[in-house]
PDB file of C-alpha atoms in Angstrom:
ATOM      1  CA  MET A  13      -0.004   0.003  -0.035  1.00  0.00           C
ATOM      2  CA  LYS A  14       2.857   2.350   0.872  1.00  0.00           C
ATOM      3  CA  ASN A  15       4.327   1.821  -2.644  1.00  0.00           C
ATOM      4  CA  VAL A  16       0.991   2.649  -4.279  1.00  0.00           C
ATOM      5  CA  ILE A  17       0.765   5.907  -2.356  1.00  0.00           C
ATOM      6  CA  ILE A  18       4.339   6.806  -3.257  1.00  0.00           C
ATOM      7  CA  LEU A  19       3.759   6.045  -6.963  1.00  0.00           C
ATOM      8  CA  LEU A  20       0.489   8.056  -6.862  1.00  0.00           C
ATOM      9  CA  LEU A  21       2.220  11.082  -5.334  1.00  0.00           C
ATOM     10  CA  LEU A  22       5.116  10.780  -7.781  1.00  0.00           C
ATOM     11  CA  SER A  23       2.758  10.689 -10.802  1.00  0.00           C
ATOM     12  CA  ILE A  24       0.844  13.716  -9.527  1.00  0.00           C
ATOM     13  CA  SER A  25       4.136  15.579  -9.081  1.00  0.00           C
ATOM     14  CA  ILE A  26       5.325  14.665 -12.571  1.00  0.00           C
ATOM     15  CA  SER A  27       1.957  15.650 -14.069  1.00  0.00           C
ATOM     16  CA  SER A  28       2.075  19.003 -12.317  1.00  0.00           C
ATOM     17  CA  TRP A  29       5.658  19.590 -13.381  1.00  0.00           C
ATOM     18  CA  GLY A  30       4.666  18.771 -16.932  1.00  0.00           C
ATOM     19  CA  GLN A  31       1.898  21.330 -16.874  1.00  0.00           C
ATOM     20  CA  GLU A  32       4.249  23.991 -15.571  1.00  0.00           C
ATOM     21  CA  ALA A  33       6.833  23.004 -18.186  1.00  0.00           C
ATOM     22  CA  ASN A  34       4.256  23.578 -20.884  1.00  0.00           C
ATOM     23  CA  LEU A  35       3.453  27.024 -19.461  1.00  0.00           C
ATOM     24  CA  TYR A  36       7.143  27.920 -19.029  1.00  0.00           C
ATOM     25  CA  ILE A  37       6.814  31.004 -21.222  1.00  0.00           C
ATOM     26  CA  PHE A  38       4.814  32.731 -18.469  1.00  0.00           C
ATOM     27  CA  LYS A  39       7.515  32.166 -15.776  1.00  0.00           C
ATOM     28  CA  ASN A  40       9.287  35.470 -16.640  1.00  0.00           C
ATOM     29  CA  LEU A  41       6.002  37.364 -16.264  1.00  0.00           C
ATOM     30  CA  THR A  42       5.215  36.155 -12.715  1.00  0.00           C
ATOM     31  CA  ASN A  43       6.237  38.085  -9.594  1.00  0.00           C
ATOM     32  CA  LYS A  44       6.151  41.364 -11.528  1.00  0.00           C
ATOM     33  CA  VAL A  45       3.638  44.128 -12.199  1.00  0.00           C
ATOM     34  CA  TRP A  46       3.515  44.814 -15.935  1.00  0.00           C
ATOM     35  CA  LYS A  47       2.469  48.354 -16.976  1.00  0.00           C
ATOM     36  CA  ALA A  48       1.863  49.813 -20.448  1.00  0.00           C
ATOM     37  CA  GLU A  49       0.531  53.093 -21.778  1.00  0.00           C
ATOM     38  CA  GLY A  50      -0.047  54.107 -25.345  1.00  0.00           C
ATOM     39  CA  ASN A  51      -2.611  55.098 -28.007  1.00  0.00           C
ATOM     40  CA  TRP A  52      -4.873  53.022 -30.122  1.00  0.00           C
ATOM     41  CA  GLU A  53      -4.849  53.559 -33.884  1.00  0.00           C
ATOM     42  CA  ASP A  54      -7.956  55.802 -33.465  1.00  0.00           C
ATOM     43  CA  GLY A  55      -6.139  58.036 -30.924  1.00  0.00           C
ATOM     44  CA  THR A  56      -7.877  56.784 -27.742  1.00  0.00           C
ATOM     45  CA  THR A  57      -5.729  55.996 -24.734  1.00  0.00           C
ATOM     46  CA  PHE A  58      -4.564  52.544 -23.769  1.00  0.00           C
ATOM     47  CA  LYS A  59      -3.457  52.041 -20.156  1.00  0.00           C
ATOM     48  CA  GLN A  60      -3.079  48.623 -18.528  1.00  0.00           C
ATOM     49  CA  GLU A  61      -1.491  46.946 -15.525  1.00  0.00           C
ATOM     50  CA  ILE A  62      -1.229  43.127 -15.310  1.00  0.00           C
ATOM     51  CA  ILE A  63      -0.128  40.667 -12.673  1.00  0.00           C
ATOM     52  CA  PHE A  64       0.450  37.004 -13.671  1.00  0.00           C
ATOM     53  CA  GLU A  65       0.601  34.084 -11.235  1.00  0.00           C
ATOM     54  CA  PHE A  66       0.606  30.323 -11.401  1.00  0.00           C
ATOM     55  CA  ASP A  67      -2.308  28.622  -9.691  1.00  0.00           C
ATOM     56  CA  LEU A  68      -3.847  25.208  -9.088  1.00  0.00           C
ATOM     57  CA  ASP A  69      -0.462  23.537  -8.548  1.00  0.00           C
ATOM     58  CA  SER A  70       1.026  25.372 -11.602  1.00  0.00           C
ATOM     59  CA  THR A  71      -1.504  23.887 -14.040  1.00  0.00           C
ATOM     60  CA  ILE A  72      -2.941  27.317 -15.017  1.00  0.00           C
ATOM     61  CA  VAL A  73      -1.754  30.920 -15.180  1.00  0.00           C
ATOM     62  CA  ILE A  74      -4.026  33.652 -13.855  1.00  0.00           C
ATOM     63  CA  ALA A  75      -3.743  37.189 -15.258  1.00  0.00           C
ATOM     64  CA  LYS A  76      -5.355  40.058 -13.285  1.00  0.00           C
ATOM     65  CA  SER A  77      -5.560  43.267 -15.271  1.00  0.00           C
ATOM     66  CA  LYS A  78      -6.424  46.855 -14.455  1.00  0.00           C
ATOM     67  CA  GLY A  79      -7.556  49.239 -17.130  1.00  0.00           C
ATOM     68  CA  PHE A  80     -10.323  51.618 -18.052  1.00  0.00           C
ATOM     69  CA  THR A  81     -13.660  50.299 -16.751  1.00  0.00           C
ATOM     70  CA  ASN A  82     -15.987  52.617 -18.606  1.00  0.00           C
ATOM     71  CA  LYS A  83     -16.374  53.615 -22.271  1.00  0.00           C
ATOM     72  CA  GLU A  84     -15.499  57.263 -21.464  1.00  0.00           C
ATOM     73  CA  GLN A  85     -12.130  56.140 -20.038  1.00  0.00           C
ATOM     74  CA  THR A  86     -12.546  58.153 -16.877  1.00  0.00           C
ATOM     75  CA  GLU A  87     -12.593  55.245 -14.414  1.00  0.00           C
ATOM     76  CA  TYR A  88      -9.593  52.911 -13.893  1.00  0.00           C
ATOM     77  CA  GLY A  89      -9.605  49.666 -11.931  1.00  0.00           C
ATOM     78  CA  PRO A  90      -9.969  45.918 -12.148  1.00  0.00           C
ATOM     79  CA  ARG A  91     -10.955  45.224 -15.768  1.00  0.00           C
ATOM     80  CA  ASN A  92     -10.026  41.663 -16.790  1.00  0.00           C
ATOM     81  CA  HIS A  93      -9.438  38.288 -15.226  1.00  0.00           C
ATOM     82  CA  GLY A  94      -7.727  35.836 -17.477  1.00  0.00           C
ATOM     83  CA  ILE A  95      -6.797  32.127 -17.462  1.00  0.00           C
ATOM     84  CA  ARG A  96      -4.167  30.322 -19.509  1.00  0.00           C
ATOM     85  CA  LYS A  97      -4.223  26.548 -19.551  1.00  0.00           C
ATOM     86  CA  TYR A  98      -2.254  23.900 -21.458  1.00  0.00           C
ATOM     87  CA  ASP A  99      -4.490  21.228 -23.045  1.00  0.00           C
ATOM     88  CA  GLU A 100      -2.751  17.838 -22.833  1.00  0.00           C
ATOM     89  CA  ILE A 101      -4.936  16.377 -25.567  1.00  0.00           C
ATOM     90  CA  THR A 102      -4.507  19.067 -28.239  1.00  0.00           C
ATOM     91  CA  LYS A 103      -1.049  20.159 -27.031  1.00  0.00           C
ATOM     92  CA  VAL A 104      -2.177  23.806 -27.226  1.00  0.00           C
ATOM     93  CA  ILE A 105      -2.262  26.577 -24.660  1.00  0.00           C
ATOM     94  CA  HIS A 106      -5.786  28.052 -24.507  1.00  0.00           C
ATOM     95  CA  PHE A 107      -6.745  31.366 -22.899  1.00  0.00           C
ATOM     96  CA  TRP A 108      -9.950  32.941 -21.609  1.00  0.00           C
ATOM     97  CA  GLU A 109     -10.146  36.628 -20.734  1.00  0.00           C
ATOM     98  CA  PHE A 110     -13.267  37.725 -18.793  1.00  0.00           C
ATOM     99  CA  ASP A 111     -13.893  41.480 -18.695  1.00  0.00           C
ATOM    100  CA  VAL A 112     -15.821  43.864 -16.462  1.00  0.00           C
ATOM    101  CA  PHE A 113     -18.352  44.511 -19.308  1.00  0.00           C
ATOM    102  CA  GLY A 114     -19.505  40.881 -19.197  1.00  0.00           C
ATOM    103  CA  GLY A 115     -17.581  39.730 -22.236  1.00  0.00           C
ATOM    104  CA  VAL A 116     -15.172  36.876 -22.695  1.00  0.00           C
ATOM    105  CA  THR A 117     -12.398  36.577 -25.225  1.00  0.00           C
ATOM    106  CA  GLU A 118     -11.000  33.135 -25.913  1.00  0.00           C
ATOM    107  CA  GLY A 119      -8.285  31.829 -28.134  1.00  0.00           C
ATOM    108  CA  VAL A 120      -4.945  30.147 -28.334  1.00  0.00           C
ATOM    109  CA  VAL A 121      -1.420  31.095 -27.179  1.00  0.00           C
ATOM    110  CA  LYS A 122       1.519  30.319 -29.354  1.00  0.00           C
ATOM    111  CA  ILE A 123       5.210  30.569 -28.397  1.00  0.00           C
ATOM    112  CA  TYR A 124       7.872  31.778 -30.773  1.00  0.00           C
ATOM    113  CA  ASP A 125      11.279  31.750 -29.077  1.00  0.00           C
ATOM    114  CA  LYS A 126      10.622  34.139 -26.111  1.00  0.00           C
ATOM    115  CA  ASN A 127       7.647  35.833 -27.709  1.00  0.00           C
ATOM    116  CA  ILE A 128       4.108  35.164 -26.564  1.00  0.00           C
ATOM    117  CA  VAL A 129       1.396  35.380 -29.224  1.00  0.00           C
ATOM    118  CA  TYR A 130      -2.350  35.381 -28.452  1.00  0.00           C
ATOM    119  CA  GLN A 131      -4.735  34.753 -31.352  1.00  0.00           C
ATOM    120  CA  TYR A 132      -8.510  35.110 -31.179  1.00  0.00           C
ATOM    121  CA  GLU A 133     -11.574  35.945 -33.219  1.00  0.00           C
ATOM    122  CA  TYR A 134     -12.945  39.460 -32.844  1.00  0.00           C
ATOM    123  CA  GLY A 135     -15.981  39.966 -35.041  1.00  0.00           C
ATOM    124  CA  ASP A 136     -14.958  38.746 -38.487  1.00  0.00           C
ATOM    125  CA  SER A 137     -11.232  39.270 -37.867  1.00  0.00           C
ATOM    126  CA  LEU A 138      -8.429  37.110 -36.484  1.00  0.00           C
ATOM    127  CA  ILE A 139      -6.644  39.367 -34.038  1.00  0.00           C
ATOM    128  CA  THR A 140      -3.130  38.857 -32.689  1.00  0.00           C
ATOM    129  CA  ASP A 141      -1.699  40.266 -29.445  1.00  0.00           C
ATOM    130  CA  MET A 142       2.039  39.841 -29.362  1.00  0.00           C
ATOM    131  CA  TRP A 143       4.365  40.142 -26.340  1.00  0.00           C
ATOM    132  CA  GLU A 144       7.669  40.494 -28.114  1.00  0.00           C
ATOM    133  CA  TYR A 145      10.477  39.810 -25.717  1.00  0.00           C
ATOM    134  CA  VAL A 146      13.114  42.568 -25.372  1.00  0.00           C
ATOM    135  CA  ASP A 147      14.574  41.630 -21.952  1.00  0.00           C
ATOM    136  CA  ASN A 148      13.388  40.254 -18.629  1.00  0.00           C
ATOM    137  CA  THR A 149      11.519  43.499 -17.755  1.00  0.00           C
ATOM    138  CA  THR A 150      10.448  44.674 -21.195  1.00  0.00           C
ATOM    139  CA  TYR A 151       8.174  43.347 -23.884  1.00  0.00           C
ATOM    140  CA  ASN A 152       7.055  45.199 -27.050  1.00  0.00           C
ATOM    141  CA  PHE A 153       3.270  44.821 -27.128  1.00  0.00           C
ATOM    142  CA  ILE A 154       1.454  44.881 -30.486  1.00  0.00           C
ATOM    143  CA  ILE A 155      -2.212  44.237 -31.249  1.00  0.00           C
ATOM    144  CA  GLY A 156      -3.215  43.868 -34.848  1.00  0.00           C
ATOM    145  CA  ASN A 157      -3.714  41.641 -37.869  1.00  0.00           C
ATOM    146  CA  TYR A 158      -0.713  39.324 -38.109  1.00  0.00           C
ATOM    147  CA  LYS A 159      -0.564  36.868 -40.956  1.00  0.00           C
ATOM    148  CA  ASP A 160       2.172  34.751 -42.509  1.00  0.00           C
ATOM    149  CA  GLY A 161       4.848  36.184 -40.190  1.00  0.00           C
ATOM    150  CA  GLU A 162       4.112  39.883 -40.827  1.00  0.00           C
ATOM    151  CA  TRP A 163       1.832  42.614 -39.591  1.00  0.00           C
ATOM    152  CA  LYS A 164      -0.883  43.526 -42.073  1.00  0.00           C
ATOM    153  CA  GLN A 165      -2.230  46.215 -39.752  1.00  0.00           C
ATOM    154  CA  LYS A 166      -1.362  47.391 -36.222  1.00  0.00           C
ATOM    155  CA  TYR A 167      -4.096  48.741 -33.917  1.00  0.00           C
ATOM    156  CA  LEU A 168      -1.835  49.346 -30.936  1.00  0.00           C
ATOM    157  CA  GLN A 169       1.944  49.381 -30.415  1.00  0.00           C
ATOM    158  CA  THR A 170       3.512  50.071 -27.010  1.00  0.00           C
ATOM    159  CA  LYS A 171       5.759  48.468 -24.378  1.00  0.00           C
ATOM    160  CA  PHE A 172       5.040  46.581 -21.166  1.00  0.00           C
ATOM    161  CA  LYS A 173       7.576  47.304 -18.450  1.00  0.00           C
ATOM    162  CA  GLY A 174       7.766  44.942 -15.490  1.00  0.00           C
ATOM    163  CA  SER A 175       8.758  45.728 -11.950  1.00  0.00           C
ATOM    164  CA  ASN A 176       9.029  43.378  -9.008  1.00  0.00           C
ATOM    165  CA  ILE A 177       5.950  43.008  -6.784  1.00  0.00           C
ATOM    166  CA  GLU A 178       6.689  44.499  -3.380  1.00  0.00           C
TER     167      GLU A 178
END
């Protein structure tokens, strides 16, 4: 019986490690507050603050975002709550982003070297959010239409700067 328990605990540990290994790209984002400011293509202001953390024994990543919480962009506070999860069957990282307006955005996460690419449907368009790695505390952040390895249109281009959580 003791051997069965040890084997069970070992398999759970290996399974959890496997999940974290598949979500390794988010490791650099944890334990930091990521802040970005910029302007959308139409001139409106973009301002966001995100904290990432592993949860459920490192099988998911939680993203808690602050941003504008009204259409007039006069109120700033908790705006999104996101989940990233590796699917063992499809071998794909999926994400869900729930917002304060009652919406949910869902799609897939792709990894290119140290870059993190989110792709999702928005209306009739396939939208890409790219976290382009610069260094451990800086990512270029681009939202737009990305196809065949090039940007067809950019809706937003700014930088996320990370600082340690105190």
